[in-house]
Coordinates of C-alpha atoms in Angstrom, one line a residue:
X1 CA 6.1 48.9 -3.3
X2 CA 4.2 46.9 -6.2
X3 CA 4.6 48.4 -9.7
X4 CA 2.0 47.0 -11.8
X5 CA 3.5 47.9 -14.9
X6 CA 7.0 46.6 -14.7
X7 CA 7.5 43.4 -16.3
X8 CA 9.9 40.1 -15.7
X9 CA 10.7 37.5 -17.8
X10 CA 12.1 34.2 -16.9
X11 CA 13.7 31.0 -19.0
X12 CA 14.0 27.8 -18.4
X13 CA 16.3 26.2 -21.1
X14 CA 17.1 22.7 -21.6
X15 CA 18.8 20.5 -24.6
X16 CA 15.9 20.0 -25.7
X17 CA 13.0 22.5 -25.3
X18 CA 13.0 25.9 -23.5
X19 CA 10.0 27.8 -21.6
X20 CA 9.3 31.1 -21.1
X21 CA 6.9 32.8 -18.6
X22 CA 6.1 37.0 -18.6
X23 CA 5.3 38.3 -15.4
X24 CA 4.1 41.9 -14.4
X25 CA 4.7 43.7 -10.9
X26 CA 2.7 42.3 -8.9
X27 CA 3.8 38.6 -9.4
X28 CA 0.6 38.1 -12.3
X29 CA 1.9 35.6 -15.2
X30 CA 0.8 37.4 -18.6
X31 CA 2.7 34.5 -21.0
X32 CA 3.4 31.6 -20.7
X33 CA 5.1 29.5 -24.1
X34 CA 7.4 26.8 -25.2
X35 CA 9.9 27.1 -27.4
X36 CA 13.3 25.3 -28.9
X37 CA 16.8 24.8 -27.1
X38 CA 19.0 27.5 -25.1
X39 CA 22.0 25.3 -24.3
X40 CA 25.2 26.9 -25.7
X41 CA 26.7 23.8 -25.7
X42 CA 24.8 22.2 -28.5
X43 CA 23.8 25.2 -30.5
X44 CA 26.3 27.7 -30.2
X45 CA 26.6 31.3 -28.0
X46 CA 25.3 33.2 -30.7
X47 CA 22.2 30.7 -31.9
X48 CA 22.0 30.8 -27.7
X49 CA 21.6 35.0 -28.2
X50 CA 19.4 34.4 -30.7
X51 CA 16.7 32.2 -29.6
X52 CA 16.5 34.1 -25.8
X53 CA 15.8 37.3 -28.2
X54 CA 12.8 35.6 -30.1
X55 CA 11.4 33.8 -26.9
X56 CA 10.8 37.6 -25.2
X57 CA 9.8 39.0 -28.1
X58 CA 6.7 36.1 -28.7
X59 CA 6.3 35.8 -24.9
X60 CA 5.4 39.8 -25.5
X61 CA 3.3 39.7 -28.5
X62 CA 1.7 36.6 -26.3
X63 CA 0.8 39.2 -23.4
X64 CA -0.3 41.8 -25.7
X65 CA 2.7 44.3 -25.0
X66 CA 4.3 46.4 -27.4
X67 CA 7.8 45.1 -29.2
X68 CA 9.9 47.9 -27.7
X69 CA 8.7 46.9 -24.3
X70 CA 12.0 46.7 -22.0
X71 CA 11.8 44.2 -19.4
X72 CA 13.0 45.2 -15.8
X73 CA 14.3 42.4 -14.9
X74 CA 15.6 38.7 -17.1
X75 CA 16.7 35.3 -15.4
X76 CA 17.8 32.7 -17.4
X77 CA 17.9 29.0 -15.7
X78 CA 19.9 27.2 -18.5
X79 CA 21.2 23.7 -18.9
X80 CA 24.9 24.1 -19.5
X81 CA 25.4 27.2 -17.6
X82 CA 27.2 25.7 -14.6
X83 CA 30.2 28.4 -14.4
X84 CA 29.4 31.6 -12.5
X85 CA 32.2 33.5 -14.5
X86 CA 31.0 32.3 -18.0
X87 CA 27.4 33.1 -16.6
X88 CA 28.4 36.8 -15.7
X89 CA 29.9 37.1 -19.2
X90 CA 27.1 35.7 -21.3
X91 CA 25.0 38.4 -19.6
X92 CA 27.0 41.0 -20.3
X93 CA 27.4 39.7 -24.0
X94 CA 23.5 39.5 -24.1
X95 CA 23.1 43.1 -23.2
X96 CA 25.8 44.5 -25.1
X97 CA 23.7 42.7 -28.4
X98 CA 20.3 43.5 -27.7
X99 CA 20.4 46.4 -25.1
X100 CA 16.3 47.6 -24.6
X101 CA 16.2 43.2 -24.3
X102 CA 16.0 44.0 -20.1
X103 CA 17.4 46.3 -17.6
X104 CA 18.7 43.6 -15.7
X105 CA 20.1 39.7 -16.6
X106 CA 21.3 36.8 -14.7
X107 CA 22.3 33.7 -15.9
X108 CA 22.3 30.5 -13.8
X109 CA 21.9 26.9 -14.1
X110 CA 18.6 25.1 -14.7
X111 CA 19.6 23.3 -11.7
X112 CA 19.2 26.5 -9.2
X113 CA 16.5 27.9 -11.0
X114 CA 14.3 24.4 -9.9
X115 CA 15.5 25.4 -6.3
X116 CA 14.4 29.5 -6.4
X117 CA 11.1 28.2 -7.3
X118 CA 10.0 26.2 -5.1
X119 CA 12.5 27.0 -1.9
X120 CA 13.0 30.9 -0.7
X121 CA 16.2 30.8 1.6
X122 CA 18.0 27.5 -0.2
X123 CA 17.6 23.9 -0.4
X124 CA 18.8 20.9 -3.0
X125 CA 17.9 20.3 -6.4
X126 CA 18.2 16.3 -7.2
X127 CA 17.9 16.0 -10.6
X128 CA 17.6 12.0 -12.0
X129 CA 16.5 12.5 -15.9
X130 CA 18.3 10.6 -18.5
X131 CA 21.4 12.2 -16.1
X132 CA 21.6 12.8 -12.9
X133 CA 22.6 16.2 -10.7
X134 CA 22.5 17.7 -7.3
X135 CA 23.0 21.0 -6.5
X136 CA 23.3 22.7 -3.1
X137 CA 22.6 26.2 -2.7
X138 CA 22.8 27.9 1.1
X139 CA 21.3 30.9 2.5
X140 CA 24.2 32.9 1.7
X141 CA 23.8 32.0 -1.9
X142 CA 27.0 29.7 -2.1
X143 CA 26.7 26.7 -4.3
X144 CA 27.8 22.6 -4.1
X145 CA 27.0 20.1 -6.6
X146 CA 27.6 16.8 -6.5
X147 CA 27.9 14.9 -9.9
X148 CA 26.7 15.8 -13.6
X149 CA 29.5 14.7 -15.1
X150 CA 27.9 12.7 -18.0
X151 CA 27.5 9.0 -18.5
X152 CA 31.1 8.1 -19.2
X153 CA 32.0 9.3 -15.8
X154 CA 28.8 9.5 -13.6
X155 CA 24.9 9.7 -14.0
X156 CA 24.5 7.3 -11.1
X157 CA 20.6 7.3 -10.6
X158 CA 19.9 8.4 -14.0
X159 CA 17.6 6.6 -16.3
X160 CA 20.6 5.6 -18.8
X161 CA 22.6 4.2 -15.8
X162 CA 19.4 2.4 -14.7
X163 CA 19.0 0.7 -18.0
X164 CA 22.9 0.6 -18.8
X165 CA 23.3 -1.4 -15.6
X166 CA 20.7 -4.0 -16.0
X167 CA 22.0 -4.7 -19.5
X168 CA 25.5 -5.1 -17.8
X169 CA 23.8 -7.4 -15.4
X170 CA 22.7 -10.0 -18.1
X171 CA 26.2 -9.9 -19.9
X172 CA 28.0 -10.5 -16.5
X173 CA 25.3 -13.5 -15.9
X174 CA 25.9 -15.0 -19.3
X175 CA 29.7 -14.5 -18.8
X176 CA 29.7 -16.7 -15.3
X177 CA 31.2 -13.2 -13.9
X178 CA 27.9 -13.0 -11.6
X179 CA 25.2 -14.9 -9.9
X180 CA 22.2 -12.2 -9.9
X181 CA 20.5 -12.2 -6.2
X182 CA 17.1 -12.7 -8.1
X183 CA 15.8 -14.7 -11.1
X184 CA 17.1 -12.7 -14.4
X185 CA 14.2 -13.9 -16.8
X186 CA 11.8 -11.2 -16.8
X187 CA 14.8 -8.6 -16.8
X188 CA 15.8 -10.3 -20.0
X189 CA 12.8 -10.2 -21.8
X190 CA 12.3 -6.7 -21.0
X191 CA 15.9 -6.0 -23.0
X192 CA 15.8 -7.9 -25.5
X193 CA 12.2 -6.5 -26.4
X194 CA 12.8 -2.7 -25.7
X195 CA 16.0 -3.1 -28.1
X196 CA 14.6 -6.2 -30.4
X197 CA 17.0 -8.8 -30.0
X198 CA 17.7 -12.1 -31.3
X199 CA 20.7 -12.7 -28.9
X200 CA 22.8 -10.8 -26.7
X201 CA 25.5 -10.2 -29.8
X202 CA 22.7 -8.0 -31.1
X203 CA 23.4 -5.5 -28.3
X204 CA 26.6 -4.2 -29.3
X205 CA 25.2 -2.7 -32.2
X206 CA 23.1 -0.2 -29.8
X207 CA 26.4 0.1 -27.8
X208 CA 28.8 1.1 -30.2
X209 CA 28.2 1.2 -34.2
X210 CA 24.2 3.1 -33.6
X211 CA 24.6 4.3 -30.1
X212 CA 21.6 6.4 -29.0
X213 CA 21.5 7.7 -24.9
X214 CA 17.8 8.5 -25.4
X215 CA 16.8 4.6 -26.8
X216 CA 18.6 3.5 -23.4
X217 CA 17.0 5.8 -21.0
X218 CA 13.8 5.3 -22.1
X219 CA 14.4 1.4 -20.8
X220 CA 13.8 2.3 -18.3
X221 CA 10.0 3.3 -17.8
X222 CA 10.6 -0.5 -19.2
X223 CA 12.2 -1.9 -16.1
X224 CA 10.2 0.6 -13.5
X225 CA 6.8 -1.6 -14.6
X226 CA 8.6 -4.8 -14.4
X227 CA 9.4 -4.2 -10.9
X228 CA 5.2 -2.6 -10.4
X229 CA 4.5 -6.5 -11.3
X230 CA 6.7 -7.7 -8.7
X231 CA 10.2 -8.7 -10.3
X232 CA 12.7 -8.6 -7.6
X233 CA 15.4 -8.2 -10.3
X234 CA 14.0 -5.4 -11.5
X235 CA 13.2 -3.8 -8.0
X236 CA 16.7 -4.5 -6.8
X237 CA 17.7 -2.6 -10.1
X238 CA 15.6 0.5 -8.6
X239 CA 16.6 -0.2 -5.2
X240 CA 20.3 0.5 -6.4
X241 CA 19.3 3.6 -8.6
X242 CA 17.3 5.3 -5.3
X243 CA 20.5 4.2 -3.3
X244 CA 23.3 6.4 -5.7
X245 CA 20.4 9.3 -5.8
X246 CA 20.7 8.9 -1.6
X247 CA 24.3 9.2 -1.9
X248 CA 24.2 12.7 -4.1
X249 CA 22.3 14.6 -1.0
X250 CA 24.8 12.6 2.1
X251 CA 27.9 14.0 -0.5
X252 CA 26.3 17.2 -0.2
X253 CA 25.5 17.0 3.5
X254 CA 28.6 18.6 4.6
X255 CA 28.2 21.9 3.4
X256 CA 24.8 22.2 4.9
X257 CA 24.3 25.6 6.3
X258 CA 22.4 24.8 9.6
X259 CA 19.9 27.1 8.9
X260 CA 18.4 24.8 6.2
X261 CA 18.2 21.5 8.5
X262 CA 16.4 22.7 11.3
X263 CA 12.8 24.2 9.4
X264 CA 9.4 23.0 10.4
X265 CA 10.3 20.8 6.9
X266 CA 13.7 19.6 7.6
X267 CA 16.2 20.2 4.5
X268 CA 14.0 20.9 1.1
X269 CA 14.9 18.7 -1.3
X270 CA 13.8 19.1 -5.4
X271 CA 13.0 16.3 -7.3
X272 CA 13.5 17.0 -10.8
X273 CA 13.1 14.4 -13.6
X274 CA 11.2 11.3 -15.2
X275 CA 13.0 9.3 -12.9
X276 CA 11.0 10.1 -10.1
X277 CA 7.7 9.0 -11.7
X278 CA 9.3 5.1 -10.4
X279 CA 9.9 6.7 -6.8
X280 CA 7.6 3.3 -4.9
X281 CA 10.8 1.3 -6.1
X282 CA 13.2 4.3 -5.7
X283 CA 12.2 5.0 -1.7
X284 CA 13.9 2.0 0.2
X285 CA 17.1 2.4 -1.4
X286 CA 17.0 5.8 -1.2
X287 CA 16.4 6.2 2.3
X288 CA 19.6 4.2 2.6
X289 CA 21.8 5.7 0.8
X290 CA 21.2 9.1 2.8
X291 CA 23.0 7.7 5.7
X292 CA 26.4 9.1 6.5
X293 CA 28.7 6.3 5.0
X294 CA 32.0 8.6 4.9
X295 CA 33.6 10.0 7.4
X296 CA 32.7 13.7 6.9
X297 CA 29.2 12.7 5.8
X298 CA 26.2 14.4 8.6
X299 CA 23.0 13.4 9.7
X300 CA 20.0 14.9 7.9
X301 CA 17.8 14.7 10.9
X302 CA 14.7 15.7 8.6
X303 CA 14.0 16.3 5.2
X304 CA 11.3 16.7 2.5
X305 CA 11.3 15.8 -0.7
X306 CA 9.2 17.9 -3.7
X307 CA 8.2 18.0 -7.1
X308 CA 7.8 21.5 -9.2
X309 CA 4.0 22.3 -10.2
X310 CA 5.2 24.8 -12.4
X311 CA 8.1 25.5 -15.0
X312 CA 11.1 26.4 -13.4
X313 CA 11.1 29.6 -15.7
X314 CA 9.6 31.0 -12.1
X315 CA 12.6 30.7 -10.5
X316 CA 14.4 32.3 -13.4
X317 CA 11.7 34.9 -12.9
X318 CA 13.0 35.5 -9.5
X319 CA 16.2 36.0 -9.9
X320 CA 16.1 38.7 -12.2
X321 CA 13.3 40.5 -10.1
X322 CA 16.3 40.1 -7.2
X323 CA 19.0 41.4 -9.5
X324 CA 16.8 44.1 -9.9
X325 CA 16.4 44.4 -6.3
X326 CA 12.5 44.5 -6.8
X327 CA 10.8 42.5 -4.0
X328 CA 8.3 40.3 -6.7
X329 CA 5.2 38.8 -4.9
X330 CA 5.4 35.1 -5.0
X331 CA 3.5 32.1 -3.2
X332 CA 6.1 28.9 -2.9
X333 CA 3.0 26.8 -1.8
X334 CA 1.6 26.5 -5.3
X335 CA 5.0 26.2 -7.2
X336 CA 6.0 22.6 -5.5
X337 CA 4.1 20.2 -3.6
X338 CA 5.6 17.8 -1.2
X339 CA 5.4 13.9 -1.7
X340 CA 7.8 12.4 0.9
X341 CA 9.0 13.4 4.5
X342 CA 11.2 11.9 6.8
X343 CA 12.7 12.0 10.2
X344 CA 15.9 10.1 11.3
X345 CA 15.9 8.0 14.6
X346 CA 19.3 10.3 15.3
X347 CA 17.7 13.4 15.3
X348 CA 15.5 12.6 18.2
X349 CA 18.2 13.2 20.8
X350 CA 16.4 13.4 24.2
X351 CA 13.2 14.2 22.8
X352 CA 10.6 11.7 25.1
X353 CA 9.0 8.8 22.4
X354 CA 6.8 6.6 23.6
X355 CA 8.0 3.1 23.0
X356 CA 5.4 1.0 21.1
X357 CA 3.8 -1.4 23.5
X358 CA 4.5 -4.3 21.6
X359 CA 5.6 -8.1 23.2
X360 CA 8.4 -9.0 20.8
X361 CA 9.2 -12.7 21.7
X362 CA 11.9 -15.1 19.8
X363 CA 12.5 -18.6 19.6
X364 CA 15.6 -20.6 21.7
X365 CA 17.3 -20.8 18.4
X366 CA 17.8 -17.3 17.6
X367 CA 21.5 -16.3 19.7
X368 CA 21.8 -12.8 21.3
X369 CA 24.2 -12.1 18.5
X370 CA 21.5 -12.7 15.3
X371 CA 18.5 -11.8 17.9
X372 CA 17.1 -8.3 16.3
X373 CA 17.1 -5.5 18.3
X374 CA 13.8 -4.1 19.7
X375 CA 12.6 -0.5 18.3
X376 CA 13.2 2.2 21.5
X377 CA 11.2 4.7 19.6
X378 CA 9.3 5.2 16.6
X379 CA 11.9 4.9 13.9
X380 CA 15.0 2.9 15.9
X381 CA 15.6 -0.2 14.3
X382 CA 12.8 -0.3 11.8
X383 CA 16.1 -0.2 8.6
X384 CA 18.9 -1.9 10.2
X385 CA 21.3 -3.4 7.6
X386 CA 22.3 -6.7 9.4
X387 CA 25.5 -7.6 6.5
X388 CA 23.3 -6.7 3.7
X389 CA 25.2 -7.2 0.3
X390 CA 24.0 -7.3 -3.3
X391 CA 20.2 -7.8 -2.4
X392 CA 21.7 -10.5 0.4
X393 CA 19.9 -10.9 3.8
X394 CA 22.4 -12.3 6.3
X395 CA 24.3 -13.9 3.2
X396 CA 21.5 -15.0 2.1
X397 CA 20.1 -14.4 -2.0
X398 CA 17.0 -14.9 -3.3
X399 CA 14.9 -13.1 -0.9
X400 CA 15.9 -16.0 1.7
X401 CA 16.8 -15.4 4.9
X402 CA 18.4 -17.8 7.3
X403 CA 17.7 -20.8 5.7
X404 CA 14.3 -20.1 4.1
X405 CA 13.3 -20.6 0.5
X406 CA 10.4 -19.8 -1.4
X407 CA 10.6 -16.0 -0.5
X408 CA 10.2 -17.0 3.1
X409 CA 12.8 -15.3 5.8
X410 CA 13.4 -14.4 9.4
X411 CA 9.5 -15.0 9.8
X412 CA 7.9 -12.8 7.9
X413 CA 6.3 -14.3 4.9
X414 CA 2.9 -13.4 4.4
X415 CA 2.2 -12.6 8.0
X416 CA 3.9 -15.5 9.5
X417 CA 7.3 -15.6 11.3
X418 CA 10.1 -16.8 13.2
X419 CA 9.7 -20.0 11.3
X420 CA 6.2 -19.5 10.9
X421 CA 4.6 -19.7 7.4
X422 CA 3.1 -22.8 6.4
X423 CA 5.5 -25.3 8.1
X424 CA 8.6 -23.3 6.8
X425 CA 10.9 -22.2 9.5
X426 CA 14.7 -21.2 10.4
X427 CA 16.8 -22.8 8.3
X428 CA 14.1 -25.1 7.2
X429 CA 13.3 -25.1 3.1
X430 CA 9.8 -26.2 1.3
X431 CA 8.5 -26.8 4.7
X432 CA 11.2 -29.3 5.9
X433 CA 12.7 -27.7 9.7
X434 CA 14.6 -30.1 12.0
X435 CA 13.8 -33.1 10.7
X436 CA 10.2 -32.1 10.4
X437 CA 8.8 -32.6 7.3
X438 CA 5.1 -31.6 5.5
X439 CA 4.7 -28.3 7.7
X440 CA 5.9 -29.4 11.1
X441 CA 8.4 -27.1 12.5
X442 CA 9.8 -27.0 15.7
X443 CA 6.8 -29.1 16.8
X444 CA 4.7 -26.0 15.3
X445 CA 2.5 -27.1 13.2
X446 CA -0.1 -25.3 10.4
X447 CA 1.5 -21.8 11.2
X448 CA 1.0 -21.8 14.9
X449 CA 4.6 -21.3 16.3
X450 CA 5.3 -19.4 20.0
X451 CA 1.8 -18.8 20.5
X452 CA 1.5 -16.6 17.3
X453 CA -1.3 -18.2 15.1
X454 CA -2.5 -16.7 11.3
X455 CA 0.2 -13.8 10.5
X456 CA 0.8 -13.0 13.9
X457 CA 4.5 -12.4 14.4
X458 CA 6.2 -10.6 17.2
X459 CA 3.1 -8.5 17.7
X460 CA 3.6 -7.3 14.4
X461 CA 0.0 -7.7 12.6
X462 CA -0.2 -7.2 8.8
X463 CA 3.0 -5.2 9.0
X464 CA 5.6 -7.6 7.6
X465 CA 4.3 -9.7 4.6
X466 CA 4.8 -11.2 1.3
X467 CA 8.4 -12.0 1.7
X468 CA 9.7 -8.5 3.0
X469 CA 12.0 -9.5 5.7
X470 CA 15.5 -8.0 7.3
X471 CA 16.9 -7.8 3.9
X472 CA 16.4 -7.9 0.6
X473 CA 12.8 -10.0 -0.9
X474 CA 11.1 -8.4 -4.0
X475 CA 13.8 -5.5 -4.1
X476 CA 12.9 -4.4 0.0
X477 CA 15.7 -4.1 2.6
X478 CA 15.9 -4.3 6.2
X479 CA 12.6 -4.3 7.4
X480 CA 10.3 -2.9 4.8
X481 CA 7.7 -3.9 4.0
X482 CA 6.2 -2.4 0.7
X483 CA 8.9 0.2 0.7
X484 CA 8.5 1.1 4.2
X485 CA 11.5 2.0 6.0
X486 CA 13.2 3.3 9.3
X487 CA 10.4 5.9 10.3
X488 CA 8.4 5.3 7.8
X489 CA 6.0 2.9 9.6
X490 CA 2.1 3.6 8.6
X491 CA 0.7 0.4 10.9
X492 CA 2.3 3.0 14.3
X493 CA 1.8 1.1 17.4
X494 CA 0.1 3.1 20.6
X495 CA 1.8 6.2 21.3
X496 CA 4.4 6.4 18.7
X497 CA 4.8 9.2 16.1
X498 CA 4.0 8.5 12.2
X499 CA 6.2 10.1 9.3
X500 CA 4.0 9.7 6.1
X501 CA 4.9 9.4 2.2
X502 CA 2.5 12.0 0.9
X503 CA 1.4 15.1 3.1

């Protein structure tokens, strides 16, 4: 039954800044404000007290309420507050100082307060900040994470590891310890101007004697453009980031409860984070690195990514009203929105896919063992990994692919393929194949090659292009082109099924 007149509060505190939202019975937000940070950590248990005491108390005069009001029900979401025991006994600590505070408290992480506001039986929280975080939470309210450990120890997918790893990538170069897959000058004048350097001895001031996490991180909004103007160096940077945030959710994929996989949305998955803001160069690599690579790892056979709409101080908001055992109205559908679903080819089992009517031809020169498979439904075949290493395409760096140069691989560069592109073909560099020189290939010349003529490729129209091809070219693996991958396909042929990045 609705009770207009009880109230709930909810926090969501960070190392940073902290929110607050007031809501009354019937799921109505009366305040709403910002205020300093609630992480124990940095500021102390009693400062912690403190500062959730003054938050209710302006949130209240915000709403209009009178000082003494006693809130039914308090949920605090806070960074820091990872251990369920500690949580139970700041709680109690919290009531035992300020008793007519609330009726009820719960303390929890900020990580599983972004999941109880946008999911209502469970999901994952992926968290890729300056840090990075995943936590699982099931139906029957048990809990995995999978990293959060810090930069010394983990963060992979996090905006310091981003930029922390690209400034490892240029030492490495200028130490002869690494040949970079792509071309490192654009990289390096993005470093040396984010931290104003003269030469690379200037860095180890920022790494040791004025280290600051936040001057890093913020790199790497730096690197995220770069790869927006089409550096591969810098896309391959993001490829690798979206790859470690793939691994968090296949770690997690284990302790799955089943009934979170099989919704009309597949697995609900929280993206939380400035991170996600570069998700164009983010997608193909993480995509990948949800596969099951270990041996316990499952398949995810569908899942949706989403970002909040609103604080996460909801969530908090939540779980106090269900400590109090008061059944709050809420609408999920306006807290998150969904920007990414996908479906894996695995999952399809012995549903009937049309195969795409497509006449996939290859030239004599191609053996069964490099021939690429055909697609046998919709998603089959369109990410196959074919070797791939460090941003290498059949062993190949660059964005070259079996012999080609000049971004030019496997056929598909810029619509032409199979040694198709402007007299450049199979093994055949700046437009010399087999002996033939000044764009005569395989007695093809001006693009025409197996009775494909001006980007047509395999039946593949406008698909493939601009140096994407069965590996790595501008940062893309495997088939993508321009981030699409396995099920992802938005040029569908007849009678096949379409997943789509925004909904």
């Amino acid at each position: 039954m609705v009770n207009a007149k009880l109230i709930f509060g909810g926090i969501e505190g960070g190392g940073t800044h902290s929110w607050i939202v007031l809501m009354d019975g019937r799921g109505e937000k009366v305040a709403e404000l910002e205020g300093p940070s609630t992480n124990h950590w940095l500021i102390g248990m009693s400062e912690c007290q403190t500062r959730i005491k003054q938050l209710v108390d302006d949130a209240k005069q915000m709403a209009g309420l009178p000082q003494d009001t006693t809130l039914e029900g308090l949920g605090l979401c806070l960074s820091g507050c990872e251990d369920e025991e500690g949580n139970r006994d700041m709680a109690a600590a919290l009531m035992k100082r300020y008793p007519d505070l609330a009726r009820h408290v719960i303390v929890s992480s900020d990580t599983k307060g972004s999941i109880a506001t946008a999911c209502q039986n469970g999901g994952i929280v992926l968290i890729s900040g300056t840090g990075s975080n995943a936590l699982l939470l099931n139906p029957d309210g048990k809990t995995y994470r999978c990293g959060g450990w810090g930069h010394l120890l983990g963060d992979e997918g996090g905006a310091y590891w981003i930029a922390a790893r690209a400034v490892k990538l240029l030492f490495d170069e200028d130490d002869n310890l690494i040949d970079p897959p792509f071309n490192t000058a654009q990289l390096r004048d993005i470093v040396y101007t984010h931290f104003e350097l003269k030469d690379r001895f200037g860095m180890l001031q920022h790494c040791y004697q004025s280290f600051e996490k936040a001057k890093f991180a913020s790199l790497t909004a730096k690197i995220s453009q770069g790869a927006s103007n089409g550096d591969a160096m810098c896309a391959r940077i993001l490829y690798d980031a979206g790859f470690a945030l793939g691994r968090h959710i296949a770690a997690l994929s284990r302790n799955i409860h089943e009934a979170l996989l099989f919704t009309e949305d597949g697995l609900q998955i929280v993206c939380s984070g400035s991170v996600w803001k570069a998700w164009e160069h983010l997608r193909p690599g993480f995509v990948d690195g949800i596969h099951p690579r270990c041996e316990k790892d499952r398949v995810i056979p569908k899942y949706t990514l989403l970002r909040l709409a609103v604080t996460s101080a909801l969530g908090a908001i939540y779980l106090g009203a269900s400590v109090a055992k008061y059944d709050l109205p809420r609408d999920y559908g306006k807290n998150a929105r969904a920007f990414f679903t996908h479906i894996q080819p695995e999952s399809l089992g012995a549903t009937k896919v049309a195969t795409p009517k497509l006449q996939m031809k290859f030239p004599k020169s191609l053996t069964p063992k490099t021939q690429p498979k055909f697609p046998q439904n919709h998603t089959e075949g369109i990410q196959q990994e074919n070797n791939i290493e460090n941003g290498h395409s059949n062993g190949h760096a660059n964005g070259h692919s079996n012999g080609h140069a000049n971004g030019h691989s496997n056929g598909h560069a810029n619509g032409h393929s199979n040694g198709h592109a402007n007299g450049h073909s199979n093994g055949h560099a700046n437009g010399h194949s087999n002996g033939h020189a000044n764009g005569h290939s395989n007695g093809h010349a001006n693009g025409h090659s197996n009775g494909h003529a001006n980007g047509h490729s395999n039946g593949h129209t406008n698909g493939h292009s601009n140096g994407h091809s069965n590996g790595f070219a501008n940062g893309h693996q495997n088939g993508h082109a321009n981030g699409h991958s396995n099920g992802i396909f938005t040029l569908a042929a007849e009678g096949s099924l379409v997943d789509s990045t925004s909904r």
